[in-house]
């Protein structure tokens, strides 16, 4: 699978999502998730696209595979599933609320991967309905990497009794010591979109973002996670991350990167507002609860 094919696949999914979303109603009683498991075999990690991704996120181009990169490889499959007719939520307006990534073994840059994506949970949320999407990467039948992501479809919940939200509970929020300030340029969304293939209009230009209710373009949530991991000590040893996306980062912006003394809890914030709240663990360590 090439970077060009990935980009074309995502573009086709975004168009399909724009067409099908008006015919879907979130919160419909009895809605069910599709049982489909989408699979792509013999996925090769191309050096050029990986180098572009590493540069925009701040990883070393000569280092190990970034923990977040398999998510980029699997995202076209997730979009194909979420824009399909049998998926119950409209993809337009769907908000990425959290992600949890576990690396069981560091994939070699030269090995072939098999990627599987499926929808695992559909649950009421205090602000609508949340779905959990799962991405798995295997090599020779061995599960080497997996992620779980929450996506929220916002709608009225009056008269409803929301159950527990999908996935693990949200991380506790406590202000962490500031470590660095980053100036994020207005074209960050376009640059990350070129590297990842994710050219969702909300990330590209103020005009296209305003069509979806944002005053300016917003940074990709997955870029914020990757950038924080790249800034940590020995990012190649991180084998687990949980991140909650609490508020969009309107770009251009100046944000503060904060981390605790152990280097396991991290945040991205600005003006007293927490945009990203995360927790990471290194090889052999237990994730922070």
Coordinates of C-alpha atoms in Angstrom, one line a residue:
X1 CA 0.0 0.0 0.0
X2 CA 1.6 3.3 -1.1
X3 CA 1.2 6.8 0.4
X4 CA -0.6 7.9 -2.7
X5 CA -3.1 5.1 -2.4
X6 CA -3.6 5.9 1.2
X7 CA -4.3 9.5 0.4
X8 CA -6.7 8.6 -2.4
X9 CA -8.5 6.2 -0.2
X10 CA -9.0 8.8 2.6
X11 CA -10.2 11.4 0.1
X12 CA -12.8 8.9 -1.4
X13 CA -14.0 8.1 2.2
X14 CA -14.4 11.8 3.1
X15 CA -16.4 12.4 -0.1
X16 CA -18.6 9.3 0.7
X17 CA -19.0 10.4 4.3
X18 CA -20.2 13.8 3.1
X19 CA -22.8 12.2 0.9
X20 CA -24.1 9.6 3.4
X21 CA -24.0 11.6 6.6
X22 CA -27.3 13.5 6.0
X23 CA -29.1 10.2 5.8
X24 CA -27.9 8.9 9.2
X25 CA -29.3 9.8 12.6
X26 CA -27.2 9.4 15.7
X27 CA -29.0 8.1 18.7
X28 CA -31.4 6.0 16.8
X29 CA -32.9 3.3 19.0
X30 CA -31.7 -0.2 18.2
X31 CA -28.8 1.0 16.1
X32 CA -26.1 -1.6 15.7
X33 CA -22.5 -1.6 14.5
X34 CA -21.4 -3.5 11.4
X35 CA -19.8 -6.9 12.0
X36 CA -17.3 -6.3 9.2
X37 CA -13.6 -6.6 9.9
X38 CA -11.6 -4.8 7.2
X39 CA -8.2 -6.2 6.5
X40 CA -5.2 -5.2 4.4
X41 CA -2.4 -7.6 4.0
X42 CA 1.2 -7.1 3.0
X43 CA 1.4 -3.5 4.2
X44 CA 5.0 -2.2 3.8
X45 CA 6.4 0.8 5.6
X46 CA 7.7 3.1 2.9
X47 CA 10.8 5.1 3.9
X48 CA 9.7 8.4 2.2
X49 CA 6.3 8.7 3.8
X50 CA 7.7 7.6 7.2
X51 CA 10.4 10.2 7.0
X52 CA 7.9 13.0 6.2
X53 CA 5.7 11.9 9.1
X54 CA 8.7 11.8 11.5
X55 CA 9.8 15.3 10.5
X56 CA 6.4 16.9 11.0
X57 CA 5.9 15.2 14.4
X58 CA 9.4 15.7 15.7
X59 CA 10.7 12.1 15.7
X60 CA 14.2 11.2 14.6
X61 CA 14.2 10.1 11.0
X62 CA 16.8 7.4 11.8
X63 CA 15.0 6.1 15.0
X64 CA 12.6 3.2 15.5
X65 CA 9.0 3.2 14.2
X66 CA 7.0 5.9 16.0
X67 CA 4.4 4.4 18.3
X68 CA 1.6 6.4 16.5
X69 CA 2.6 5.5 12.9
X70 CA 0.6 2.2 12.5
X71 CA -2.5 4.3 13.4
X72 CA -1.8 6.4 10.3
X73 CA -1.4 3.2 8.2
X74 CA -4.8 1.8 9.4
X75 CA -6.8 5.1 9.3
X76 CA -8.0 4.7 5.7
X77 CA -9.6 1.3 6.7
X78 CA -11.3 3.0 9.7
X79 CA -12.6 5.8 7.5
X80 CA -13.9 3.2 4.9
X81 CA -15.8 1.4 7.7
X82 CA -17.2 4.6 9.3
X83 CA -18.4 5.9 6.0
X84 CA -20.1 2.7 4.9
X85 CA -23.9 2.4 4.6
X86 CA -24.1 0.0 7.6
X87 CA -22.3 2.3 10.0
X88 CA -24.9 3.9 12.2
X89 CA -23.3 7.3 12.9
X90 CA -22.8 10.2 10.4
X91 CA -19.0 10.7 9.9
X92 CA -19.4 14.4 9.4
X93 CA -19.1 16.0 12.8
X94 CA -17.6 12.9 14.4
X95 CA -15.1 13.9 17.1
X96 CA -12.1 11.9 18.1
X97 CA -12.3 11.9 21.9
X98 CA -9.5 9.6 23.1
X99 CA -7.0 7.0 21.9
X100 CA -5.2 4.1 23.6
X101 CA -2.2 2.5 21.9
X102 CA -0.3 -0.7 23.0
X103 CA 2.8 -1.9 21.3
X104 CA 3.4 -5.6 22.1
X105 CA 6.6 -5.7 20.0
X106 CA 8.4 -3.0 18.0
X107 CA 7.7 -3.8 14.3
X108 CA 10.8 -3.8 12.1
X109 CA 10.8 -1.2 9.4
X110 CA 11.2 -3.9 6.7
X111 CA 8.6 -6.4 7.8
X112 CA 5.2 -6.8 6.2
X113 CA 2.2 -6.0 8.4
X114 CA -1.5 -7.1 8.3
X115 CA -3.9 -4.4 9.4
X116 CA -7.4 -5.1 10.8
X117 CA -10.0 -2.5 11.7
X118 CA -13.4 -3.0 13.3
X119 CA -16.0 -1.2 15.4
X120 CA -16.2 -2.7 18.9
X121 CA -18.6 -0.7 21.0
X122 CA -21.5 1.7 20.5
X123 CA -22.6 3.3 23.8
X124 CA -24.6 6.3 25.0
X125 CA -22.5 9.3 26.0
X126 CA -23.5 12.3 28.1
X127 CA -23.2 14.4 24.9
X128 CA -24.4 12.0 22.4
X129 CA -23.3 8.5 21.2
X130 CA -19.7 7.2 21.2
X131 CA -18.2 4.4 19.1
X132 CA -14.9 2.6 19.8
X133 CA -12.8 1.7 16.8
X134 CA -10.1 -0.9 17.0
X135 CA -7.0 -1.2 14.8
X136 CA -4.7 -4.2 15.0
X137 CA -1.3 -4.8 13.3
X138 CA 0.0 -8.3 12.9
X139 CA 3.2 -9.8 11.6
X140 CA 3.3 -13.5 10.7
X141 CA 0.0 -13.9 12.7
X142 CA 1.5 -12.3 15.8
X143 CA -0.3 -9.3 17.2
X144 CA 2.5 -6.6 17.5
X145 CA 0.5 -3.4 17.9
X146 CA -3.1 -2.3 18.6
X147 CA -5.1 0.9 19.2
X148 CA -8.5 1.7 20.5
X149 CA -10.1 5.1 19.7
X150 CA -13.3 6.8 20.8
X151 CA -15.3 8.9 18.4
X152 CA -18.3 10.9 19.6
X153 CA -21.3 11.8 17.5
X154 CA -22.9 14.8 19.3
X155 CA -26.7 15.0 19.6
X156 CA -29.4 15.8 22.1
X157 CA -29.6 13.3 25.0
X158 CA -32.6 14.8 26.8
X159 CA -34.6 12.1 28.5
X160 CA -31.8 9.6 28.1
X161 CA -29.7 7.9 30.8
X162 CA -26.2 7.7 29.4
X163 CA -24.2 4.6 30.3
X164 CA -20.5 4.5 30.9
X165 CA -18.5 5.9 28.0
X166 CA -16.7 3.5 25.7
X167 CA -13.2 2.3 26.6
X168 CA -11.2 3.0 29.7
X169 CA -12.1 5.9 32.1
X170 CA -10.8 9.3 31.3
X171 CA -7.4 10.3 32.9
X172 CA -7.5 12.6 35.9
X173 CA -6.6 16.2 35.1
X174 CA -4.0 17.9 37.3
X175 CA -1.8 20.8 36.1
X176 CA 1.7 19.5 35.3
X177 CA 5.0 21.5 35.2
X178 CA 5.5 23.4 32.0
X179 CA 8.5 22.2 30.0
X180 CA 8.4 24.0 26.6
X181 CA 6.3 26.3 24.5
X182 CA 5.6 25.5 20.9
X183 CA 4.4 27.9 18.2
X184 CA 2.1 26.1 15.8
X185 CA 1.8 27.7 12.3
X186 CA -1.4 28.1 10.5
X187 CA -0.4 25.6 7.8
X188 CA 0.3 22.8 10.3
X189 CA -2.9 20.9 9.4
X190 CA -2.0 21.0 5.7
X191 CA 1.6 19.8 6.4
X192 CA 0.5 17.0 8.7
X193 CA -2.3 16.1 6.2
X194 CA 0.3 15.8 3.4
X195 CA 2.4 13.5 5.6
X196 CA -0.5 11.4 7.0
X197 CA -3.0 11.5 4.2
X198 CA -5.7 12.8 6.6
X199 CA -7.0 15.9 4.8
X200 CA -10.1 16.4 6.7
X201 CA -11.3 20.0 5.9
X202 CA -11.5 21.1 9.5
X203 CA -7.7 20.9 9.6
X204 CA -6.8 22.7 6.4
X205 CA -8.0 26.3 6.1
X206 CA -10.1 28.8 8.1
X207 CA -12.8 28.8 5.5
X208 CA -13.2 25.0 5.3
X209 CA -13.1 24.8 9.1
X210 CA -15.9 27.3 9.5
X211 CA -18.1 25.1 7.4
X212 CA -18.0 22.7 10.4
X213 CA -18.4 25.3 13.1
X214 CA -14.8 26.1 13.9
X215 CA -13.5 29.7 13.7
X216 CA -10.1 28.6 12.4
X217 CA -8.5 25.4 11.3
X218 CA -7.7 23.0 14.1
X219 CA -4.6 20.8 14.6
X220 CA -5.0 17.1 14.2
X221 CA -5.4 15.4 17.5
X222 CA -3.1 12.6 16.4
X223 CA -0.4 15.2 15.6
X224 CA -0.6 16.5 19.2
X225 CA -0.2 13.0 20.6
X226 CA 2.7 12.2 18.3
X227 CA 4.5 15.6 19.0
X228 CA 4.3 15.0 22.8
X229 CA 5.7 11.5 22.5
X230 CA 8.5 12.7 20.2
X231 CA 9.4 15.3 22.9
X232 CA 9.7 12.7 25.6
X233 CA 12.9 11.1 26.7
X234 CA 13.6 7.9 24.6
X235 CA 10.4 7.9 22.6
X236 CA 11.4 4.7 21.0
X237 CA 11.0 2.9 24.3
X238 CA 7.4 4.0 24.8
X239 CA 5.1 1.0 24.4
X240 CA 1.8 2.4 25.7
X241 CA 0.0 5.7 25.5
X242 CA -3.5 6.9 26.5
X243 CA -4.5 10.4 25.4
X244 CA -7.8 12.3 26.0
X245 CA -8.6 15.0 23.5
X246 CA -10.3 17.6 25.7
X247 CA -10.4 20.7 23.5
X248 CA -9.4 21.5 19.9
X249 CA -6.2 23.5 19.2
X250 CA -7.1 26.4 16.9
X251 CA -4.1 27.2 14.7
X252 CA -2.0 29.3 14.5
X253 CA -1.4 29.0 18.2
X254 CA 1.2 29.0 21.0
X255 CA 0.8 26.0 23.3
X256 CA 2.5 24.7 26.4
X257 CA 3.9 21.2 26.7
X258 CA 3.9 20.0 30.3
X259 CA 5.1 16.7 31.8
X260 CA 5.4 15.2 35.3
X261 CA 8.8 14.4 36.9
X262 CA 8.6 10.7 36.0
X263 CA 7.9 11.5 32.3
X264 CA 4.7 9.4 32.3
X265 CA 1.9 12.0 32.4
X266 CA 1.9 14.8 29.9
X267 CA -0.4 17.7 28.7
X268 CA -0.8 20.2 26.0
X269 CA -2.5 23.4 27.1
X270 CA -2.9 27.1 26.4
X271 CA -4.5 30.0 28.2
X272 CA -5.4 27.8 31.2
X273 CA -7.2 25.3 28.9
X274 CA -6.1 21.7 28.6
X275 CA -6.2 20.5 25.0
X276 CA -4.6 17.1 25.5
X277 CA -4.2 15.0 28.6
X278 CA -2.0 11.9 28.4
X279 CA -0.2 9.0 30.1
X280 CA 2.6 6.9 28.7
X281 CA 4.6 3.8 29.8
X282 CA 7.9 2.5 28.6
X283 CA 8.9 -1.1 27.8
X284 CA 8.4 -3.3 30.8
X285 CA 6.6 -0.6 32.9
X286 CA 2.9 -0.7 34.0
X287 CA 0.6 2.0 32.5
X288 CA -0.4 4.8 34.9
X289 CA -4.0 4.3 36.0

